[in-house]
Amino acid sequence: MASNSIDTDDLVWQQIRQHQALEGRKVFFFQEVDSTNTIALDLGKNGEPHGTVVVAESQTMGRGRLGRKWESPPETGLYCSIIIRPEIAPEDLSKITLAAGVAVCAAIETETGLKPQIKWPNDILLDGKKLGGILTETGALQYGETPLVVIGIGLNINTGLSSFPAELSKKCTSLSIQTGRQHSRGIILKEIINTIEQNLVVLQQKNFEKIMQQFKKRDAIAGKELSWVTIQGNIVPGRSLGIDGHGVLQIEDKEGFVHEVVSGDITLTQK
Ligand code: BT5
């Protein structure tokens, strides 16, 4: 399969594209968009139901957290967003990213045997390199109403390193780089959507403990020396104690003070 042509071998992907559907869910499939999250938020505001999926072969303005860019080389990666309307309290919305992250890891493991890890809160890593990321965004929240949430997933599947800017290629990887073979984006997408749905049910049953157990098995930073870069740009060196029962990261600084981290970035200390 040529890495830069549409996967004619990937029958599941072709079926999803042709039927604009995936196991009863409506799929909006595009050749190129600015960002699948932007499209999904607009569709959600216009009333598209829970479970609707937006997929694109490439993105011109794929985004990460804190205004960062998500590189989206055409026709080799997975760029998708799922519209959900979870029966979840506003204070629990941040748990969705963790639930989606462990679901993406489990789906990859089921399909490839690889064991991805998560760097809190949203990075999917393989061999310490970035394989994918999750970006959860919400529509305007109205008190007492079911929120509109979009879970955006970017995953490097059959992407070659030469498709990334030089600086990034040292820090990222793809499934095909790890296994030396091509993977079906269709099968992986299907498994990811189903596994995320299952984890959302677990969240709605208020059983975050179960998600936490999955997270702990895949936690890439537990016990490690790191720096927490706060939203204001302050740098707090310390060690990760893992997440608590609310998905909040605990970082112990050099003085033994434990910080509860709900935002910002984590940089692992090189040894
Ligand atoms: C993320 O942000 O990791 C969330 C990425 C979510 C992307 C999906 S694609 C479908 C949907 N639609 C969107 O517009 N977004 C979502 P963050 O933790 O902020 O990481 C961003 C950083 O990852 C960048 O600054 C780069 O260093 C790195 N990066 C960018 N593109 C990458 C790629 N394709 N693979 C690996 N690393 C990448």
PDB file of N, CA, C and O in Angstrom, residues 18-51:
ATOM      1  N   GLN A  18     -17.740   5.484   2.097  1.00  0.00           N
ATOM      2  CA  GLN A  18     -18.809   5.385   1.095  1.00  0.00           C
ATOM      3  C   GLN A  18     -20.195   5.523   1.722  1.00  0.00           C
ATOM      4  O   GLN A  18     -21.054   6.239   1.229  1.00  0.00           O
ATOM      5  N   HIS A  19     -20.414   4.819   2.853  1.00  0.00           N
ATOM      6  CA  HIS A  19     -21.757   4.796   3.459  1.00  0.00           C
ATOM      7  C   HIS A  19     -21.974   5.939   4.445  1.00  0.00           C
ATOM      8  O   HIS A  19     -23.073   6.157   4.912  1.00  0.00           O
ATOM      9  N   GLN A  20     -20.911   6.663   4.773  1.00  0.00           N
ATOM     10  CA  GLN A  20     -21.000   7.749   5.763  1.00  0.00           C
ATOM     11  C   GLN A  20     -21.714   7.229   7.018  1.00  0.00           C
ATOM     12  O   GLN A  20     -22.596   7.891   7.582  1.00  0.00           O
ATOM     13  N   ALA A  21     -21.320   6.046   7.398  1.00  0.00           N
ATOM     14  CA  ALA A  21     -21.951   5.424   8.571  1.00  0.00           C
ATOM     15  C   ALA A  21     -20.983   4.423   9.195  1.00  0.00           C
ATOM     16  O   ALA A  21     -20.103   3.882   8.511  1.00  0.00           O
ATOM     17  N   LEU A  22     -21.171   4.213  10.490  1.00  0.00           N
ATOM     18  CA  LEU A  22     -20.349   3.245  11.213  1.00  0.00           C
ATOM     19  C   LEU A  22     -21.225   2.606  12.287  1.00  0.00           C
ATOM     20  O   LEU A  22     -21.551   3.232  13.301  1.00  0.00           O
ATOM     21  N   GLU A  23     -21.623   1.364  12.021  1.00  0.00           N
ATOM     22  CA  GLU A  23     -22.451   0.606  12.967  1.00  0.00           C
ATOM     23  C   GLU A  23     -23.588   1.462  13.524  1.00  0.00           C
ATOM     24  O   GLU A  23     -23.743   1.604  14.739  1.00  0.00           O
ATOM     25  N   GLY A  24     -24.364   2.053  12.639  1.00  0.00           N
ATOM     26  CA  GLY A  24     -25.557   2.800  13.067  1.00  0.00           C
ATOM     27  C   GLY A  24     -25.309   4.253  13.401  1.00  0.00           C
ATOM     28  O   GLY A  24     -26.247   5.015  13.613  1.00  0.00           O
ATOM     29  N   ARG A  25     -24.020   4.633  13.480  1.00  0.00           N
ATOM     30  CA  ARG A  25     -23.734   6.046  13.754  1.00  0.00           C
ATOM     31  C   ARG A  25     -23.519   6.761  12.432  1.00  0.00           C
ATOM     32  O   ARG A  25     -22.946   6.215  11.503  1.00  0.00           O
ATOM     33  N   LYS A  26     -23.956   8.030  12.401  1.00  0.00           N
ATOM     34  CA  LYS A  26     -23.747   8.830  11.203  1.00  0.00           C
ATOM     35  C   LYS A  26     -22.289   9.310  11.176  1.00  0.00           C
ATOM     36  O   LYS A  26     -21.752   9.715  12.213  1.00  0.00           O
ATOM     37  N   VAL A  27     -21.663   9.200  10.017  1.00  0.00           N
ATOM     38  CA  VAL A  27     -20.284   9.678   9.879  1.00  0.00           C
ATOM     39  C   VAL A  27     -20.237  10.766   8.807  1.00  0.00           C
ATOM     40  O   VAL A  27     -20.721  10.561   7.698  1.00  0.00           O
ATOM     41  N   PHE A  28     -19.676  11.908   9.163  1.00  0.00           N
ATOM     42  CA  PHE A  28     -19.416  12.968   8.178  1.00  0.00           C
ATOM     43  C   PHE A  28     -17.966  12.798   7.756  1.00  0.00           C
ATOM     44  O   PHE A  28     -17.062  12.978   8.573  1.00  0.00           O
ATOM     45  N   PHE A  29     -17.750  12.385   6.512  1.00  0.00           N
ATOM     46  CA  PHE A  29     -16.406  12.031   6.046  1.00  0.00           C
ATOM     47  C   PHE A  29     -15.935  13.075   5.040  1.00  0.00           C
ATOM     48  O   PHE A  29     -16.586  13.310   4.032  1.00  0.00           O
ATOM     49  N   PHE A  30     -14.804  13.713   5.304  1.00  0.00           N
ATOM     50  CA  PHE A  30     -14.307  14.783   4.436  1.00  0.00           C
ATOM     51  C   PHE A  30     -12.917  14.455   3.916  1.00  0.00           C
ATOM     52  O   PHE A  30     -12.134  13.777   4.587  1.00  0.00           O
ATOM     53  N   GLN A  31     -12.615  14.972   2.733  1.00  0.00           N
ATOM     54  CA  GLN A  31     -11.258  14.831   2.206  1.00  0.00           C
ATOM     55  C   GLN A  31     -10.310  15.767   2.974  1.00  0.00           C
ATOM     56  O   GLN A  31      -9.244  15.363   3.382  1.00  0.00           O
ATOM     57  N   GLU A  32     -10.735  17.010   3.165  1.00  0.00           N
ATOM     58  CA  GLU A  32      -9.894  17.970   3.896  1.00  0.00           C
ATOM     59  C   GLU A  32     -10.778  18.955   4.659  1.00  0.00           C
ATOM     60  O   GLU A  32     -11.771  19.435   4.107  1.00  0.00           O
ATOM     61  N   VAL A  33     -10.428  19.211   5.891  1.00  0.00           N
ATOM     62  CA  VAL A  33     -11.158  20.221   6.683  1.00  0.00           C
ATOM     63  C   VAL A  33     -10.130  21.085   7.397  1.00  0.00           C
ATOM     64  O   VAL A  33      -8.942  20.754   7.418  1.00  0.00           O
ATOM     65  N   ASP A  34     -10.603  22.180   8.009  1.00  0.00           N
ATOM     66  CA  ASP A  34      -9.664  22.913   8.858  1.00  0.00           C
ATOM     67  C   ASP A  34      -9.395  22.073  10.111  1.00  0.00           C
ATOM     68  O   ASP A  34      -8.266  21.698  10.397  1.00  0.00           O
ATOM     69  N   SER A  35     -10.471  21.718  10.841  1.00  0.00           N
ATOM     70  CA  SER A  35     -10.325  20.892  12.046  1.00  0.00           C
ATOM     71  C   SER A  35     -11.613  20.077  12.222  1.00  0.00           C
ATOM     72  O   SER A  35     -12.713  20.652  12.172  1.00  0.00           O
ATOM     73  N   THR A  36     -11.470  18.782  12.431  1.00  0.00           N
ATOM     74  CA  THR A  36     -12.680  17.963  12.644  1.00  0.00           C
ATOM     75  C   THR A  36     -13.403  18.393  13.919  1.00  0.00           C
ATOM     76  O   THR A  36     -14.623  18.268  14.009  1.00  0.00           O
ATOM     77  N   ASN A  37     -12.652  18.930  14.914  1.00  0.00           N
ATOM     78  CA  ASN A  37     -13.319  19.381  16.141  1.00  0.00           C
ATOM     79  C   ASN A  37     -14.224  20.584  15.859  1.00  0.00           C
ATOM     80  O   ASN A  37     -15.323  20.684  16.413  1.00  0.00           O
ATOM     81  N   THR A  38     -13.748  21.493  14.993  1.00  0.00           N
ATOM     82  CA  THR A  38     -14.557  22.672  14.662  1.00  0.00           C
ATOM     83  C   THR A  38     -15.846  22.224  13.981  1.00  0.00           C
ATOM     84  O   THR A  38     -16.940  22.684  14.326  1.00  0.00           O
ATOM     85  N   ILE A  39     -15.700  21.298  13.021  1.00  0.00           N
ATOM     86  CA  ILE A  39     -16.880  20.823  12.286  1.00  0.00           C
ATOM     87  C   ILE A  39     -17.843  20.129  13.262  1.00  0.00           C
ATOM     88  O   ILE A  39     -19.054  20.353  13.225  1.00  0.00           O
ATOM     89  N   ALA A  40     -17.277  19.289  14.132  1.00  0.00           N
ATOM     90  CA  ALA A  40     -18.132  18.523  15.051  1.00  0.00           C
ATOM     91  C   ALA A  40     -18.862  19.456  16.024  1.00  0.00           C
ATOM     92  O   ALA A  40     -20.051  19.246  16.319  1.00  0.00           O
ATOM     93  N   LEU A  41     -18.183  20.489  16.516  1.00  0.00           N
ATOM     94  CA  LEU A  41     -18.850  21.439  17.429  1.00  0.00           C
ATOM     95  C   LEU A  41     -19.997  22.146  16.709  1.00  0.00           C
ATOM     96  O   LEU A  41     -21.089  22.298  17.264  1.00  0.00           O
ATOM     97  N   ASP A  42     -19.762  22.530  15.439  1.00  0.00           N
ATOM     98  CA  ASP A  42     -20.832  23.187  14.665  1.00  0.00           C
ATOM     99  C   ASP A  42     -21.996  22.226  14.443  1.00  0.00           C
ATOM    100  O   ASP A  42     -23.163  22.601  14.616  1.00  0.00           O
ATOM    101  N   LEU A  43     -21.668  21.006  14.060  1.00  0.00           N
ATOM    102  CA  LEU A  43     -22.740  20.021  13.817  1.00  0.00           C
ATOM    103  C   LEU A  43     -23.523  19.761  15.108  1.00  0.00           C
ATOM    104  O   LEU A  43     -24.754  19.644  15.098  1.00  0.00           O
ATOM    105  N   GLY A  44     -22.783  19.670  16.214  1.00  0.00           N
ATOM    106  CA  GLY A  44     -23.434  19.433  17.502  1.00  0.00           C
ATOM    107  C   GLY A  44     -24.380  20.570  17.864  1.00  0.00           C
ATOM    108  O   GLY A  44     -25.501  20.344  18.331  1.00  0.00           O
ATOM    109  N   LYS A  45     -23.927  21.805  17.615  1.00  0.00           N
ATOM    110  CA  LYS A  45     -24.776  22.967  17.930  1.00  0.00           C
ATOM    111  C   LYS A  45     -26.027  22.956  17.054  1.00  0.00           C
ATOM    112  O   LYS A  45     -27.077  23.465  17.429  1.00  0.00           O
ATOM    113  N   ASN A  46     -25.899  22.377  15.853  1.00  0.00           N
ATOM    114  CA  ASN A  46     -27.063  22.283  14.952  1.00  0.00           C
ATOM    115  C   ASN A  46     -27.900  21.036  15.203  1.00  0.00           C
ATOM    116  O   ASN A  46     -28.741  20.688  14.372  1.00  0.00           O
ATOM    117  N   GLY A  47     -27.599  20.324  16.294  1.00  0.00           N
ATOM    118  CA  GLY A  47     -28.496  19.259  16.716  1.00  0.00           C
ATOM    119  C   GLY A  47     -28.120  17.840  16.327  1.00  0.00           C
ATOM    120  O   GLY A  47     -28.873  16.909  16.587  1.00  0.00           O
ATOM    121  N   GLU A  48     -26.920  17.643  15.717  1.00  0.00           N
ATOM    122  CA  GLU A  48     -26.539  16.252  15.401  1.00  0.00           C
ATOM    123  C   GLU A  48     -26.458  15.456  16.711  1.00  0.00           C
ATOM    124  O   GLU A  48     -25.969  15.958  17.719  1.00  0.00           O
ATOM    125  N   PRO A  49     -26.908  14.202  16.669  1.00  0.00           N
ATOM    126  CA  PRO A  49     -27.038  13.468  17.933  1.00  0.00           C
ATOM    127  C   PRO A  49     -25.738  12.882  18.489  1.00  0.00           C
ATOM    128  O   PRO A  49     -24.737  12.803  17.777  1.00  0.00           O
ATOM    129  N   HIS A  50     -25.826  12.482  19.728  1.00  0.00           N
ATOM    130  CA  HIS A  50     -24.758  11.740  20.421  1.00  0.00           C
ATOM    131  C   HIS A  50     -24.303  10.579  19.526  1.00  0.00           C
ATOM    132  O   HIS A  50     -25.122   9.881  18.940  1.00  0.00           O
ATOM    133  N   GLY A  51     -23.001  10.414  19.412  1.00  0.00           N
ATOM    134  CA  GLY A  51     -22.478   9.282  18.641  1.00  0.00           C
ATOM    135  C   GLY A  51     -22.095   9.633  17.210  1.00  0.00           C
ATOM    136  O   GLY A  51     -21.444   8.824  16.536  1.00  0.00           O
TER     137      GLY A  51
END
